[in-house]
């Protein structure tokens, strides 16, 4: 903090503070650890800026430098969602990253002298459209069978679980927030007795949407192509 003050950074902690800052040196710190997933932010952390807002503000601020600039933007929680096999978190923050890239592209188009590079640094989770449910039926399975179950989700699994009461009395509502609004009695019992409710919920939603995962760890880059396909179909 002393260093930031000494070097005359404007230290901002909320979306409004960031957007209103007129400084040409800004240090934003919007959460004690990770920011909320894009899909959850309005409900759980409305004072946090979006990745696109941060990108836009960074561009507006850095462009004041006559020598040019280098800006690095990361959509970082796509990786965390993938580790948790949370399809909704992955889509949420891939779309959020896409919005940020759009800000950069708009700037570059206007500026005419800026290069934008958007890449994935690694794959994660081995996500696939199509899983053991569709071993022999993939060609006949309509797109809606993959997309409609996902569209029911209002929050990521992290966001939904943040609403879970300590006594778990609202478990049914929490599951519905994650798109699991039609639990069978077996699934209800499984969730009630589970020590890792989030892991069970992500498995149940993936099963409904015929989404497969091969791992909770890193992989090659195929995952980003699946996400792009899912995203195009959600649009
Ligand atoms: Zn990772």
XYZ file of N, CA and C and ligand atoms in Angstrom:
706
model
N 0.830 -1.211 0.000
C 0.000 0.000 0.000
C 0.872 1.273 0.000
N 1.944 1.208 0.799
C 2.862 2.361 0.873
C 3.472 2.644 -0.498
N 3.824 1.573 -1.190
C 4.445 1.714 -2.510
C 3.447 2.349 -3.481
N 2.190 1.872 -3.410
C 1.158 2.411 -4.312
C 0.955 3.894 -4.058
N 0.936 4.263 -2.766
C 0.758 5.683 -2.418
C 1.949 6.513 -2.884
N 3.128 5.969 -2.645
C 4.350 6.671 -3.033
C 4.372 6.912 -4.551
N 3.939 5.898 -5.303
C 3.972 6.012 -6.769
C 2.691 6.627 -7.344
N 1.824 7.147 -6.430
C 0.627 7.893 -6.832
C -0.364 7.084 -7.676
N -0.542 5.830 -7.280
C -1.604 5.042 -7.916
C -2.941 5.416 -7.299
N -3.998 5.421 -8.122
C -5.348 5.531 -7.585
C -5.770 4.106 -7.209
N -5.977 3.851 -5.917
C -6.323 2.514 -5.433
C -7.847 2.384 -5.408
N -8.404 1.512 -6.214
C -9.869 1.384 -6.313
C -10.301 -0.017 -5.905
N -11.466 -0.069 -5.232
C -11.931 -1.369 -4.727
C -13.324 -1.758 -5.206
N -13.967 -0.880 -5.992
C -15.293 -1.219 -6.511
C -15.377 -0.827 -7.990
N -16.423 -1.366 -8.617
C -16.678 -1.073 -10.029
C -16.832 0.432 -10.239
N -17.625 1.079 -9.377
C -17.860 2.518 -9.541
C -16.581 3.324 -9.387
N -15.791 2.965 -8.369
C -14.519 3.669 -8.171
C -13.627 3.529 -9.399
N -13.622 2.335 -9.956
C -12.794 2.094 -11.147
C -13.274 2.955 -12.320
N -14.578 2.885 -12.577
C -15.097 3.578 -13.761
C -14.980 5.098 -13.621
N -15.020 5.583 -12.387
C -14.949 7.035 -12.168
C -13.524 7.567 -12.050
N -12.559 6.671 -11.945
C -11.177 7.143 -11.752
C -10.691 7.900 -12.994
N -10.036 9.032 -12.706
C -9.495 9.838 -13.816
C -7.968 9.693 -13.890
N -7.439 8.908 -12.980
C -5.987 8.774 -12.880
C -5.407 8.048 -14.095
N -4.148 8.295 -14.378
C -3.521 7.489 -15.425
C -2.701 6.345 -14.829
N -2.811 6.174 -13.499
C -2.214 5.004 -12.842
C -3.243 4.458 -11.854
N -3.789 3.300 -12.166
C -4.859 2.741 -11.333
C -4.464 1.356 -10.842
N -4.714 1.115 -9.565
C -4.523 -0.227 -9.001
C -5.886 -0.697 -8.493
N -6.468 -1.692 -9.151
C -7.774 -2.210 -8.727
C -7.622 -3.486 -7.941
N -8.317 -3.560 -6.824
C -8.331 -4.778 -6.014
C -9.766 -4.965 -5.549
N -10.495 -5.859 -6.192
C -11.950 -5.893 -6.046
C -12.475 -7.034 -5.187
N -11.584 -7.905 -4.738
C -12.017 -9.044 -3.915
C -10.827 -9.511 -3.092
N -11.097 -10.079 -1.899
C -9.986 -10.566 -1.075
C -9.237 -11.722 -1.743
N -9.940 -12.520 -2.561
C -9.232 -13.548 -3.345
C -9.772 -13.505 -4.774
N -10.593 -14.477 -5.170
C -11.060 -14.501 -6.567
C -12.297 -13.631 -6.754
N -12.462 -13.122 -7.960
C -13.698 -12.419 -8.332
C -14.800 -13.458 -8.552
N -16.054 -12.983 -8.533
C -17.183 -13.891 -8.768
C -17.200 -14.340 -10.231
N -17.809 -15.492 -10.483
C -18.074 -15.868 -11.883
C -19.019 -14.828 -12.472
N -18.854 -14.598 -13.771
C -19.643 -13.574 -14.445
C -21.150 -13.781 -14.228
N -21.584 -15.010 -14.340
C -23.021 -15.305 -14.216
C -23.546 -15.013 -12.807
N -22.677 -15.115 -11.808
C -23.109 -14.943 -10.411
C -22.985 -13.506 -9.920
N -22.162 -12.716 -10.596
C -21.742 -11.445 -10.027
C -22.906 -10.544 -9.629
N -23.904 -10.416 -10.496
C -25.022 -9.499 -10.202
C -25.715 -9.876 -8.902
N -25.770 -11.166 -8.604
C -26.441 -11.638 -7.390
C -25.512 -11.614 -6.179
N -24.274 -12.069 -6.376
C -23.411 -12.249 -5.198
C -22.423 -11.105 -4.962
N -21.924 -10.473 -6.031
C -20.885 -9.435 -5.861
C -21.109 -8.268 -6.829
N -22.248 -7.551 -6.680
C -22.567 -6.502 -7.665
C -21.573 -5.343 -7.691
N -20.731 -5.220 -6.679
C -19.778 -4.099 -6.690
C -18.513 -4.418 -7.491
N -18.419 -5.652 -7.999
C -17.240 -6.000 -8.796
C -17.446 -5.618 -10.265
N -16.403 -5.158 -10.931
C -16.516 -4.863 -12.365
C -16.481 -6.152 -13.189
N -16.988 -6.087 -14.418
C -16.859 -7.232 -15.323
C -15.462 -7.203 -15.955
N -15.073 -8.317 -16.546
C -13.776 -8.377 -17.219
C -13.750 -7.379 -18.385
N -14.886 -7.239 -19.076
C -14.960 -6.291 -20.199
C -14.814 -4.847 -19.696
N -15.426 -4.542 -18.552
C -15.296 -3.189 -17.982
C -13.856 -2.894 -17.579
N -13.208 -3.878 -16.982
C -11.806 -3.684 -16.592
C -10.932 -3.498 -17.832
N -11.229 -4.287 -18.864
C -10.447 -4.194 -20.108
C -10.633 -2.826 -20.745
N -11.882 -2.393 -20.817
C -12.198 -1.093 -21.420
C -11.502 0.037 -20.668
N -11.576 -0.032 -19.323
C -10.957 1.027 -18.513
C -9.435 1.013 -18.677
N -8.871 -0.184 -18.708
C -7.422 -0.300 -18.881
C -7.005 0.302 -20.220
N -7.770 0.013 -21.266
C -7.441 0.539 -22.605
C -7.527 2.061 -22.617
N -8.615 2.594 -22.045
C -8.801 4.056 -22.014
C -7.672 4.742 -21.259
N -7.200 4.066 -20.194
C -6.158 4.656 -19.355
C -4.785 4.540 -20.022
N -4.507 3.350 -20.549
C -3.179 3.112 -21.121
C -2.956 3.860 -22.428
N -4.040 4.146 -23.129
C -3.860 4.799 -24.441
C -3.349 6.239 -24.290
N -3.409 6.760 -23.057
C -2.867 8.107 -22.809
C -1.343 8.120 -22.954
N -0.735 6.934 -22.863
C 0.732 6.865 -22.969
C 1.166 6.943 -24.430
N 1.917 7.955 -24.724
C 2.313 8.187 -26.132
C 3.236 7.111 -26.686
N 3.940 6.408 -25.778
C 4.866 5.361 -26.234
C 4.162 4.050 -26.552
N 2.855 4.001 -26.395
C 2.134 2.745 -26.609
C 2.083 1.918 -25.335
N 1.518 0.745 -25.417
C 1.349 -0.056 -24.196
C 1.185 -1.529 -24.542
N 1.352 -2.364 -23.501
C 1.059 -3.801 -23.577
C 0.019 -4.090 -22.500
N -1.085 -4.700 -22.865
C -2.127 -5.048 -21.884
C -2.331 -6.555 -21.898
N -2.304 -7.160 -20.724
C -2.568 -8.597 -20.592
C -3.878 -8.788 -19.843
N -4.803 -9.525 -20.412
C -6.107 -9.777 -19.783
C -6.309 -11.285 -19.700
N -6.671 -11.777 -18.513
C -6.904 -13.214 -18.389
C -8.326 -13.513 -17.921
N -8.989 -14.418 -18.622
C -10.275 -14.961 -18.144
C -9.945 -16.169 -17.295
N -9.643 -15.931 -16.018
C -8.912 -16.952 -15.257
C -9.796 -18.037 -14.656
N -11.050 -17.734 -14.387
C -11.847 -18.749 -13.682
C -12.474 -19.794 -14.605
N -12.264 -19.657 -15.913
C -12.662 -20.753 -16.818
C -11.932 -22.015 -16.348
N -10.672 -21.838 -16.003
C -9.829 -22.953 -15.555
C -10.369 -23.578 -14.270
N -10.739 -22.744 -13.318
C -11.252 -23.284 -12.048
C -12.548 -24.061 -12.261
N -13.435 -23.476 -13.088
C -14.705 -24.162 -13.363
C -14.432 -25.507 -14.017
N -13.443 -25.531 -14.926
C -13.108 -26.781 -15.608
C -12.559 -27.803 -14.612
N -11.720 -27.355 -13.676
C -11.222 -28.281 -12.649
C -12.398 -28.898 -11.886
N -13.449 -28.105 -11.674
C -14.618 -28.598 -10.950
C -15.640 -29.258 -11.873
N -15.300 -29.403 -13.147
C -16.238 -29.953 -14.151
C -17.581 -29.231 -14.119
N -17.535 -27.918 -13.900
C -18.764 -27.113 -13.871
C -18.986 -26.475 -15.257
N -19.817 -27.125 -16.037
C -20.082 -26.640 -17.404
C -20.557 -25.192 -17.399
N -21.396 -24.856 -16.438
C -21.990 -23.511 -16.407
C -20.915 -22.459 -16.110
N -20.047 -22.748 -15.166
C -18.957 -21.813 -14.856
C -18.043 -21.615 -16.053
N -17.780 -22.697 -16.769
C -16.909 -22.606 -17.950
C -17.548 -21.728 -19.030
N -18.836 -21.947 -19.265
C -19.519 -21.144 -20.298
C -19.616 -19.689 -19.843
N -19.980 -19.493 -18.578
C -20.122 -18.141 -18.022
C -18.877 -17.306 -18.295
N -17.726 -17.862 -17.924
C -16.519 -17.036 -17.987
C -15.838 -17.071 -19.355
N -16.221 -18.031 -20.196
C -15.770 -17.969 -21.592
C -16.514 -16.832 -22.301
N -17.816 -16.716 -22.020
C -18.588 -15.607 -22.610
C -18.070 -14.261 -22.109
N -17.734 -14.214 -20.822
C -17.202 -12.989 -20.232
C -15.872 -12.609 -20.896
N -15.027 -13.623 -21.134
C -13.751 -13.379 -21.812
C -14.002 -12.892 -23.240
N -15.010 -13.480 -23.872
C -15.370 -13.080 -25.236
C -15.758 -11.594 -25.272
N -16.490 -11.155 -24.263
C -16.858 -9.727 -24.174
C -15.610 -8.852 -24.033
N -14.651 -9.344 -23.247
C -13.414 -8.574 -23.053
C -12.633 -8.487 -24.366
N -12.576 -9.600 -25.102
C -11.889 -9.598 -26.405
C -12.575 -8.598 -27.326
N -13.894 -8.556 -27.255
C -14.637 -7.607 -28.093
C -14.251 -6.159 -27.801
N -14.029 -5.844 -26.520
C -13.575 -4.491 -26.158
C -12.217 -4.202 -26.818
N -11.331 -5.191 -26.750
C -9.998 -5.015 -27.330
C -10.093 -4.852 -28.847
N -10.975 -5.646 -29.478
C -11.117 -5.555 -30.939
C -11.683 -4.192 -31.348
N -12.657 -3.719 -30.595
C -13.243 -2.390 -30.899
C -12.154 -1.318 -30.829
N -11.346 -1.397 -29.756
C -10.268 -0.428 -29.579
C -9.289 -0.510 -30.755
N -8.894 -1.741 -31.095
C -7.883 -1.943 -32.142
C -8.387 -1.439 -33.497
N -9.652 -1.687 -33.776
C -10.244 -1.252 -35.035
C -10.199 0.261 -35.149
N -10.578 0.890 -34.057
C -10.592 2.347 -33.986
C -9.200 2.931 -34.104
N -8.277 2.297 -33.385
C -6.914 2.805 -33.285
C -6.122 2.549 -34.575
N -6.342 1.405 -35.194
C -5.683 1.076 -36.451
C -4.219 0.693 -36.327
N -3.686 0.698 -35.113
C -2.267 0.389 -34.957
C -2.041 -0.470 -33.712
N -2.973 -1.390 -33.482
C -2.919 -2.229 -32.278
C -3.113 -3.687 -32.683
N -2.304 -4.570 -32.125
C -2.479 -6.006 -32.393
C -3.183 -6.665 -31.202
N -4.187 -7.471 -31.480
C -4.886 -8.219 -30.437
C -4.619 -9.701 -30.650
N -4.160 -10.360 -29.611
C -3.945 -11.814 -29.677
C -4.837 -12.452 -28.612
N -5.719 -13.359 -28.995
C -6.561 -14.068 -28.026
C -6.297 -15.553 -28.158
N -5.805 -16.147 -27.112
C -5.453 -17.577 -27.147
C -5.834 -18.264 -25.833
N -5.913 -19.582 -25.915
C -6.012 -20.370 -24.693
C -4.602 -20.849 -24.348
N -4.265 -20.854 -23.058
C -2.904 -21.297 -22.712
C -2.843 -22.805 -22.510
N -3.965 -23.427 -22.167
C -3.999 -24.894 -22.058
C -5.451 -25.318 -21.964
N -5.703 -26.589 -22.254
C -7.050 -27.125 -22.086
C -7.243 -27.643 -20.670
N -8.469 -28.019 -20.355
C -8.759 -28.497 -19.012
C -10.050 -29.299 -19.043
N -10.037 -30.430 -18.398
C -11.234 -31.240 -18.094
C -11.678 -32.172 -19.227
N -11.156 -32.001 -20.423
C -11.556 -32.889 -21.520
C -13.045 -32.843 -21.802
N -13.630 -31.672 -21.709
C -15.080 -31.541 -21.909
C -15.465 -31.934 -23.339
N -16.555 -32.670 -23.454
C -17.069 -33.050 -24.774
C -18.582 -32.874 -24.821
N -19.071 -32.511 -25.989
C -20.522 -32.580 -26.238
C -20.767 -34.002 -26.719
N -21.530 -34.742 -25.965
C -21.674 -36.165 -26.227
C -20.889 -36.923 -25.177
N -21.532 -37.899 -24.556
C -20.855 -38.704 -23.524
C -21.393 -40.128 -23.608
N -21.232 -40.895 -22.537
C -21.692 -42.296 -22.590
C -23.189 -42.416 -22.886
N -23.959 -41.379 -22.582
C -25.399 -41.426 -22.902
C -25.649 -41.500 -24.403
N -24.700 -40.957 -25.170
C -24.938 -40.840 -26.617
C -23.979 -41.707 -27.428
N -23.498 -42.798 -26.802
C -22.561 -43.715 -27.484
C -23.004 -44.035 -28.905
N -24.291 -44.381 -29.048
C -24.745 -44.814 -30.370
C -25.779 -43.863 -30.961
N -26.140 -42.810 -30.201
C -27.240 -41.956 -30.670
C -26.803 -40.539 -31.021
N -25.479 -40.269 -30.973
C -25.043 -38.877 -31.175
C -25.590 -38.245 -32.460
N -25.520 -38.945 -33.615
C -25.975 -38.287 -34.850
C -27.452 -37.900 -34.819
N -28.256 -38.647 -34.053
C -29.698 -38.343 -34.024
C -30.078 -37.437 -32.867
N -29.147 -37.197 -31.957
C -29.498 -36.405 -30.767
C -29.593 -34.932 -31.147
N -30.744 -34.302 -30.916
C -30.858 -32.895 -31.313
C -30.002 -31.971 -30.446
N -29.639 -30.833 -30.982
C -28.819 -29.858 -30.256
C -29.483 -29.492 -28.926
N -30.813 -29.426 -28.944
C -31.529 -29.029 -27.717
C -31.232 -29.976 -26.555
N -30.898 -31.224 -26.851
C -30.624 -32.184 -25.781
C -29.339 -31.838 -25.035
N -28.478 -31.048 -25.668
C -27.237 -30.603 -25.027
C -27.398 -29.217 -24.381
N -28.210 -28.408 -25.007
C -28.260 -27.000 -24.624
C -29.368 -26.696 -23.619
N -30.542 -27.262 -23.842
C -31.681 -26.894 -22.989
C -31.448 -27.152 -21.497
N -30.851 -28.294 -21.126
C -30.614 -28.488 -19.686
C -29.687 -27.424 -19.100
N -28.734 -26.934 -19.904
C -27.785 -25.925 -19.412
C -28.458 -24.568 -19.258
N -29.395 -24.290 -20.165
C -30.066 -22.984 -20.130
C -30.888 -22.781 -18.861
N -31.223 -23.887 -18.198
C -32.018 -23.767 -16.963
C -31.215 -23.182 -15.803
N -29.886 -23.264 -15.890
C -29.045 -22.815 -14.769
C -29.049 -21.289 -14.664
N -29.280 -20.804 -13.453
C -29.252 -19.357 -13.198
C -27.916 -18.917 -12.596
N -27.181 -19.875 -12.035
C -25.903 -19.566 -11.397
C -24.928 -20.722 -11.640
N -23.655 -20.452 -11.436
C -22.657 -21.524 -11.470
C -22.825 -22.354 -10.199
N -22.115 -23.451 -10.123
C -22.239 -24.280 -8.924
C -21.703 -23.519 -7.705
N -20.659 -22.702 -7.905
C -20.124 -21.892 -6.797
C -21.172 -20.896 -6.311
N -21.834 -20.228 -7.266
C -22.864 -19.246 -6.917
C -24.041 -19.902 -6.220
N -24.487 -21.023 -6.757
C -25.643 -21.717 -6.171
C -25.319 -22.157 -4.749
N -24.124 -22.733 -4.561
C -23.758 -23.231 -3.226
C -23.584 -22.095 -2.216
N -23.290 -20.879 -2.715
C -23.161 -19.745 -1.796
C -24.510 -19.405 -1.166
N -25.589 -19.912 -1.744
C -26.943 -19.665 -1.212
C -27.414 -20.784 -0.279
N -26.586 -21.823 -0.126
C -26.997 -22.967 0.699
C -26.967 -22.602 2.187
N -28.098 -22.830 2.875
C -28.154 -22.535 4.311
C -27.356 -23.585 5.086
N -26.819 -23.193 6.257
C -25.996 -24.144 7.028
C -26.725 -25.457 7.328
N -28.029 -25.412 7.508
C -28.754 -26.668 7.809
C -29.213 -27.382 6.526
N -28.844 -26.850 5.362
C -29.162 -27.459 4.060
C -30.667 -27.542 3.783
N -31.470 -26.757 4.522
C -32.927 -26.866 4.370
C -33.403 -26.399 2.995
N -32.580 -25.613 2.300
C -32.993 -25.123 0.968
C -32.235 -25.826 -0.163
N -31.804 -27.047 0.093
C -30.991 -27.771 -0.900
C -31.708 -27.895 -2.246
N -33.020 -28.099 -2.182
C -33.794 -28.255 -3.429
C -33.737 -26.965 -4.269
N -33.877 -25.817 -3.606
C -33.838 -24.521 -4.299
C -32.426 -24.256 -4.868
N -31.426 -24.636 -4.087
C -30.035 -24.450 -4.534
C -29.770 -25.289 -5.789
N -30.257 -26.518 -5.779
C -30.089 -27.388 -6.963
C -30.807 -26.771 -8.162
N -31.985 -26.195 -7.915
C -32.743 -25.580 -9.015
C -32.002 -24.380 -9.601
N -31.283 -23.623 -8.749
C -30.485 -22.493 -9.244
C -29.437 -22.976 -10.251
N -28.997 -24.204 -10.057
C -27.994 -24.782 -10.963
C -28.670 -25.552 -12.110
N -29.963 -25.339 -12.274
C -30.664 -25.971 -13.400
C -31.217 -27.345 -13.084
N -31.017 -27.814 -11.840
C -31.505 -29.146 -11.454
C -32.862 -28.994 -10.771
N -33.860 -28.631 -11.576
C -35.175 -28.341 -11.005
C -36.084 -29.569 -11.043
N -35.537 -30.696 -11.462
C -36.365 -31.896 -11.614
C -35.658 -33.104 -11.011
N -35.195 -32.952 -9.775
C -34.444 -34.032 -9.131
C -35.328 -35.258 -8.923
N -34.790 -36.423 -9.243
C -35.499 -37.658 -8.894
C -35.315 -37.867 -7.383
N -36.105 -38.769 -6.817
C -35.956 -38.986 -5.370
C -34.569 -39.570 -5.072
N -34.057 -40.374 -6.009
C -32.710 -40.923 -5.822
C -31.657 -39.816 -5.790
N -31.807 -38.864 -6.731
C -30.847 -37.757 -6.793
C -30.942 -36.896 -5.533
N -32.163 -36.645 -5.085
C -32.360 -35.863 -3.854
C -31.639 -36.524 -2.693
N -31.825 -37.836 -2.587
C -31.197 -38.577 -1.482
C -29.674 -38.503 -1.598
N -29.188 -38.600 -2.824
C -27.744 -38.560 -3.056
C -27.165 -37.209 -2.631
N -27.864 -36.139 -3.019
C -27.399 -34.794 -2.653
C -27.442 -34.597 -1.144
N -28.523 -35.065 -0.538
C -28.697 -34.884 0.911
C -27.576 -35.568 1.685
N -27.156 -36.747 1.217
C -26.154 -37.498 1.985
C -24.727 -37.202 1.528
N -24.575 -36.412 0.462
C -23.239 -36.229 -0.111
C -22.354 -35.332 0.746
N -21.061 -35.674 0.751
C -20.078 -34.829 1.440
C -19.544 -33.767 0.495
N -19.797 -33.955 -0.812
C -19.353 -32.974 -1.807
C -20.529 -32.669 -2.752
N -21.420 -31.812 -2.260
C -22.658 -31.531 -2.992
C -22.363 -30.932 -4.367
N -21.369 -30.034 -4.416
C -21.035 -29.385 -5.685
C -20.632 -30.393 -6.751
N -19.816 -31.357 -6.367
C -19.357 -32.369 -7.329
C -20.532 -33.190 -7.833
N -21.469 -33.508 -6.936
C -22.658 -34.279 -7.359
C -23.516 -33.453 -8.320
N -23.674 -32.168 -7.993
C -24.516 -31.313 -8.841
C -23.932 -31.175 -10.239
N -22.621 -30.984 -10.327
C -22.017 -30.833 -11.662
C -22.178 -32.125 -12.459
N -22.059 -33.276 -11.784
C -22.238 -34.562 -12.469
C -23.667 -34.708 -12.976
N -24.628 -34.309 -12.141
C -26.044 -34.458 -12.529
C -26.388 -33.574 -13.720
N -25.868 -32.343 -13.717
C -26.181 -31.447 -14.841
C -25.497 -31.936 -16.123
N -24.237 -32.363 -16.004
C -23.523 -32.872 -17.180
C -24.268 -34.074 -17.756
N -24.775 -34.931 -16.884
C -25.528 -36.099 -17.342
C -26.795 -35.680 -18.094
N -27.510 -34.686 -17.574
C -28.725 -34.218 -18.257
C -28.415 -33.623 -19.627
N -27.265 -32.951 -19.725
C -26.909 -32.251 -20.964
C -26.014 -33.091 -21.879
N -25.787 -34.357 -21.515
C -24.938 -35.256 -22.322
C -23.540 -34.680 -22.547
N -23.034 -34.046 -21.496
C -21.681 -33.481 -21.542
C -20.733 -34.472 -20.860
N -19.603 -34.737 -21.493
C -18.625 -35.636 -20.893
C -17.399 -34.898 -20.384
N -16.775 -35.447 -19.350
C -15.492 -34.941 -18.850
C -14.553 -36.123 -18.691
N -13.297 -35.932 -19.044
C -12.350 -37.031 -18.864
C -11.494 -36.854 -17.625
N -11.458 -35.643 -17.076
C -10.518 -35.381 -15.979
C -10.919 -34.118 -15.216
N -10.402 -33.974 -14.035
C -10.526 -32.724 -13.295
C -9.221 -31.946 -13.363
N -8.398 -32.310 -14.321
C -7.096 -31.656 -14.463
C -6.884 -31.082 -15.851
N -5.652 -30.645 -16.094
C -5.331 -29.985 -17.371
C -5.205 -31.000 -18.513
N -5.424 -30.520 -19.733
C -5.326 -31.348 -20.940
C -4.730 -30.518 -22.073
N -4.749 -31.093 -23.295
C -4.444 -30.294 -24.487
C -5.566 -29.313 -24.737
N -5.632 -28.767 -25.930
C -6.492 -27.600 -26.130
C -7.887 -27.873 -26.682
N -8.277 -29.130 -26.810
C -9.575 -29.405 -27.450
C -10.736 -28.776 -26.706
N -10.585 -28.576 -25.396
C -11.716 -28.105 -24.604
C -12.250 -26.762 -25.078
N -11.345 -25.880 -25.525
C -11.807 -24.546 -25.896
C -12.680 -24.598 -27.140
N -12.412 -25.592 -28.007
C -13.248 -25.694 -29.207
C -14.648 -26.170 -28.851
N -14.743 -27.083 -27.896
C -16.062 -27.530 -27.454
C -16.827 -26.361 -26.856
N -16.129 -25.569 -26.035
C -16.802 -24.429 -25.419
C -17.264 -23.436 -26.469
N -16.447 -23.224 -27.493
C -16.854 -22.292 -28.551
C -18.089 -22.827 -29.252
N -18.152 -24.149 -29.460
C -19.321 -24.743 -30.105
C -20.555 -24.562 -29.230
N -20.396 -24.811 -27.919
C -21.522 -24.640 -26.996
C -21.992 -23.194 -26.982
N -21.012 -22.308 -26.958
C -21.330 -20.884 -26.882
C -22.091 -20.439 -28.127
N -21.649 -20.900 -29.309
C -22.340 -20.518 -30.548
C -23.771 -20.991 -30.528
N -23.984 -22.137 -29.930
C -25.336 -22.685 -29.934
C -26.218 -22.029 -28.883
N -25.604 -21.492 -27.850
C -26.393 -20.765 -26.837
C -26.830 -19.406 -27.371
N -26.044 -18.850 -28.277
C -26.325 -17.493 -28.776
C -27.636 -17.451 -29.558
Zn -5.758 -25.133 -13.807
